[in-house]
Amino acid sequence: MAINVIPYLSLMGIIVTVAGDASVKVTQHPQAQTALRGENVKFTCWAVNIQQSSYVTLYWWKQGESHYLNTKPDNKKIFDSKTFQLLNVSFQDSGVYLCAVVLQGKIAGNGTGSQLIVHVPPTPLKIFPRDSERDSSKSLTLVCETAEFYPGDVTLTWNKDGSEVKTGIDLTEAKNSKGLYKASRSMEETQPVQSGAVYTCLVSHITLRIPVVAVYTVSESNKGNLPIS
C-alpha cells in the first residue's frame, strides 16, 4: 500500500505535513472551475471505498494556507456532508481547494484538489479628457480607462460618430501587485473639435458577452475646457 504525505489535523486546526498511510481514495469535483467575481461556486468531496458513517468528517483548506477553513457557516461559506460552497467569490479566492476525510478522528485520505479561477470584468469604464499641448479649443485627447480585470487579454476600440478611429491611438496595459490588470487607451483628435461629435470607447473581454461602451459627446459648453461627459 502506497505511503503518501498527508496533513495531520491538530486540535487547533493547524495543518502539519507528516508521513501517513492514505488508505482511503478521496475524489474531488470539479478538478477546475472558472467563475465570475460575485458568483457562487461548489466543490464536492467523497471517499469511494468506505461506508458512510457518522464518524466521517470532511475538512477543507486552501493550498498555501496553514489552517483548515472554519466549518461554521457564514455569509461566505456553506458546508454540508460532502460539499463546500464559496459565496460571492472575489479574485482573492482564486486558488486550489483540497479536502481531507477524517474517519474516527484520524485522517483517512486527501482529495486531489479543485482549482478555482476567478475572472474579473474590466468594468466600469471611464472616459476623461487629457490636457493637450495644442489649443484646447481646437484639439481633443480622450482617455478610456478600464477598471481592474482578469485575465489580461482586453481589446479597446475608439469610434467617432460610428466610424472606427485608427490613428492617434495609444494603448497601455499593466499588471498590479494583486495580479489584476488595468488598461487605458487614449485617442487624439487630429481634426478641429466639432460640437455634437460623439466619441465611443468599446471594450471586449472574455468576461463580457457583448462589448461594453462608454460615450463622450462634445457640446458648445465643453469645447473650451473639455470636462468629463
C-alpha atoms as one frame of an Amber mdcrd trajectory, in Angstrom:
protein
   0.000   0.000   0.000   1.420   3.368  -1.000   2.578   5.780   1.672   1.630
   9.367   0.931   2.481  12.657   2.549  -0.741  13.924   4.140  -1.562  16.723
   6.560  -2.332  15.989  10.174  -5.410  17.623  11.691  -4.483  19.028  15.069
  -6.975  20.120  17.687  -6.071  23.715  16.857  -6.934  23.207  13.191  -3.350
  23.745  12.034  -2.191  21.721   9.042   1.125  19.987   9.741   2.624  17.868
   6.955   3.616  14.382   8.119   4.032  10.982   6.509   0.844   8.928   6.693
  -0.951   5.930   5.266  -3.650   7.261   2.929  -5.797   4.128   2.931  -8.928
   5.751   1.511  -9.283   7.055  -2.029 -10.760  10.546  -1.985 -12.198  12.192
  -5.103 -12.968  15.866  -5.655 -15.152  17.538  -8.257 -14.651  19.610 -10.286
 -10.921  19.453 -10.923 -11.056  23.048 -12.138 -13.736  25.720 -12.174 -13.912
  29.241 -13.582 -16.273  31.780 -12.060 -17.026  35.456 -12.453 -16.437  37.682
  -9.473 -19.581  37.694  -7.333 -20.768  34.223  -8.347 -21.150  31.205  -6.041
 -19.107  28.020  -6.530 -19.441  24.499  -5.141 -16.843  21.785  -4.549 -17.687
  18.139  -3.815 -15.545  15.634  -1.967 -16.244  11.964  -1.267 -14.448   8.778
  -0.252 -15.109   5.954  -2.701 -14.151   2.927  -0.644 -15.561   3.447   2.833
 -19.112   3.159   4.085 -20.905   6.331   5.069 -20.636   6.772   8.801 -21.406
   9.358  11.410 -17.714   9.130  12.267 -16.689  10.523   8.846 -15.943  14.259
   8.721 -14.657  16.467   5.905 -12.219  19.307   6.412 -11.325  21.824   3.717
  -8.326  24.045   3.222  -6.860  26.345   0.598  -3.462  25.381  -0.742  -0.737
  27.548   0.732  -2.621  28.260   3.962  -1.708  26.656   7.277  -5.205  26.326
   8.776  -8.301  24.404   7.834 -11.296  26.526   6.907 -13.659  27.244   9.745
 -16.613  24.917   9.147 -19.055  27.220  10.881 -21.399  28.527   8.137 -21.307
  32.260   7.498 -22.133  34.692   4.705 -19.086  33.470   2.751 -19.059  29.680
   3.240 -21.606  26.853   3.457 -20.639  23.277   4.355 -22.591  20.037   4.325
 -21.696  16.339   4.434 -19.989  16.289   1.023 -19.862  19.809  -0.367 -18.275
  23.161   0.291 -19.863  26.289  -1.208 -17.969  29.530  -1.530 -20.288  32.509
  -1.931 -19.790  35.831  -3.708 -16.275  34.930  -4.819 -13.583  37.565  -5.174
 -10.348  37.469  -7.146  -8.501  36.730  -3.903 -10.477  33.470  -3.584  -8.638
  32.047  -6.608  -6.528  29.026  -5.743  -6.633  25.278  -5.131  -9.047  23.907
  -2.518  -8.494  20.479  -1.001 -10.445  18.259   1.346  -9.377  15.742   3.992
 -11.545  12.807   5.036 -11.325  12.203   8.757 -12.527   8.794   9.950 -12.961
   8.258  13.665 -10.705  11.188  14.444  -7.909  10.220  12.051  -7.195  11.370
   8.511  -8.085   8.538   6.140  -7.289  10.289   2.854  -6.904  13.546   0.970
  -8.641  14.953  -2.062  -6.841  15.653  -5.314  -7.693  19.352  -5.238 -10.098
  21.664  -7.074  -8.690  24.747  -8.764 -10.767  27.914  -8.710 -10.047  30.656
 -11.236 -11.968  33.889 -10.693 -12.417  36.206 -13.685 -12.971  39.921 -13.151
 -14.652  42.115 -15.810 -12.969  45.405 -16.827 -15.969  47.496 -15.823 -16.976
  50.198 -15.111 -15.245  52.212 -17.818 -14.171  55.822 -17.560 -13.703  58.412
 -20.318 -11.928  61.629 -19.458 -10.084  64.349 -21.390  -6.358  64.758 -21.027
  -4.602  68.096 -21.244  -3.232  68.753 -24.699  -0.222  70.804 -25.702  -2.299
  72.198 -28.523  -5.046  74.810 -28.339  -7.682  73.093 -26.159 -10.495  74.754
 -28.115  -9.323  73.103 -31.331  -7.849  69.769 -30.218  -9.029  66.924 -28.029
  -7.326  63.971 -26.355  -9.609  61.448 -24.651  -8.606  58.554 -22.423 -10.677
  55.393 -21.989  -9.726  53.574 -18.801 -10.907  50.173 -17.535 -11.423  49.012
 -14.001  -9.139  46.234 -12.695  -9.734  42.974 -14.563  -8.557  39.385 -15.066
  -7.359  37.679 -17.224  -5.209  40.185 -19.049  -6.393  39.990 -22.669  -8.581
  43.011 -23.404  -9.452  45.000 -26.539 -10.249  48.727 -26.533 -11.566  50.361
 -29.690 -12.337  54.023 -30.349 -15.099  55.265 -32.643 -16.095  58.748 -33.757
 -19.678  59.210 -34.941 -19.927  55.472 -35.594 -16.656  55.058 -37.513 -13.582
  53.395 -36.015 -10.644  55.678 -35.246  -7.315  54.026 -36.107  -4.884  56.935
 -35.865  -3.658  58.854 -32.849  -4.197  55.803 -30.595  -2.013  54.785 -27.650
  -2.682  51.624 -25.570  -1.318  50.955 -22.068  -1.851  47.770 -20.037  -0.242
  46.915 -16.692  -0.483  44.224 -14.008  -0.541  45.288 -10.370   0.767  43.594
  -7.224  -2.603  41.843  -6.659  -2.363  40.087 -10.025  -5.096  42.194 -11.635
  -4.722  44.139 -14.863  -5.722  47.660 -15.806  -5.734  49.154 -19.285  -6.241
  52.539 -20.878  -6.329  53.727 -24.461  -6.005  57.354 -25.442  -7.243  58.944
 -28.639  -6.035  62.245 -30.030  -8.435  64.082 -32.301  -6.331  65.493 -35.123
  -9.197  67.476 -36.651 -10.799  70.623 -35.193 -13.208  69.719 -32.392 -16.813
  69.848 -33.583 -19.791  70.380 -31.286 -22.072  67.344 -31.343 -19.293  64.861
 -32.188 -19.799  61.560 -30.374 -16.778  59.509 -29.297 -17.283  55.969 -28.030
 -14.886  53.507 -26.450 -15.753  49.821 -26.882 -14.130  47.249 -24.585 -14.160
  43.493 -25.267 -13.097  40.860 -22.721 -13.683  37.181 -22.024 -15.981  38.138
 -19.135 -18.293  40.197 -21.365 -20.907  38.660 -23.656 -21.013  41.877 -25.684
 -18.587  44.827 -25.696 -19.154  47.492 -23.069 -19.423  51.059 -24.350 -18.538
  54.402 -22.802 -19.620  57.624 -24.562 -18.292  61.179 -24.711 -20.238  63.888
 -26.557 -18.743  67.273 -27.407 -21.030  70.238 -26.795 -20.574  74.013 -27.001
 -20.267  74.177 -23.218 -17.376  71.722 -23.048 -15.417  72.612 -26.196 -13.299
  75.033 -24.231 -12.466  73.114 -21.089 -13.485  69.598 -22.226 -14.818  68.223
 -18.904 -15.853  64.597 -18.347 -19.184  63.888 -20.049
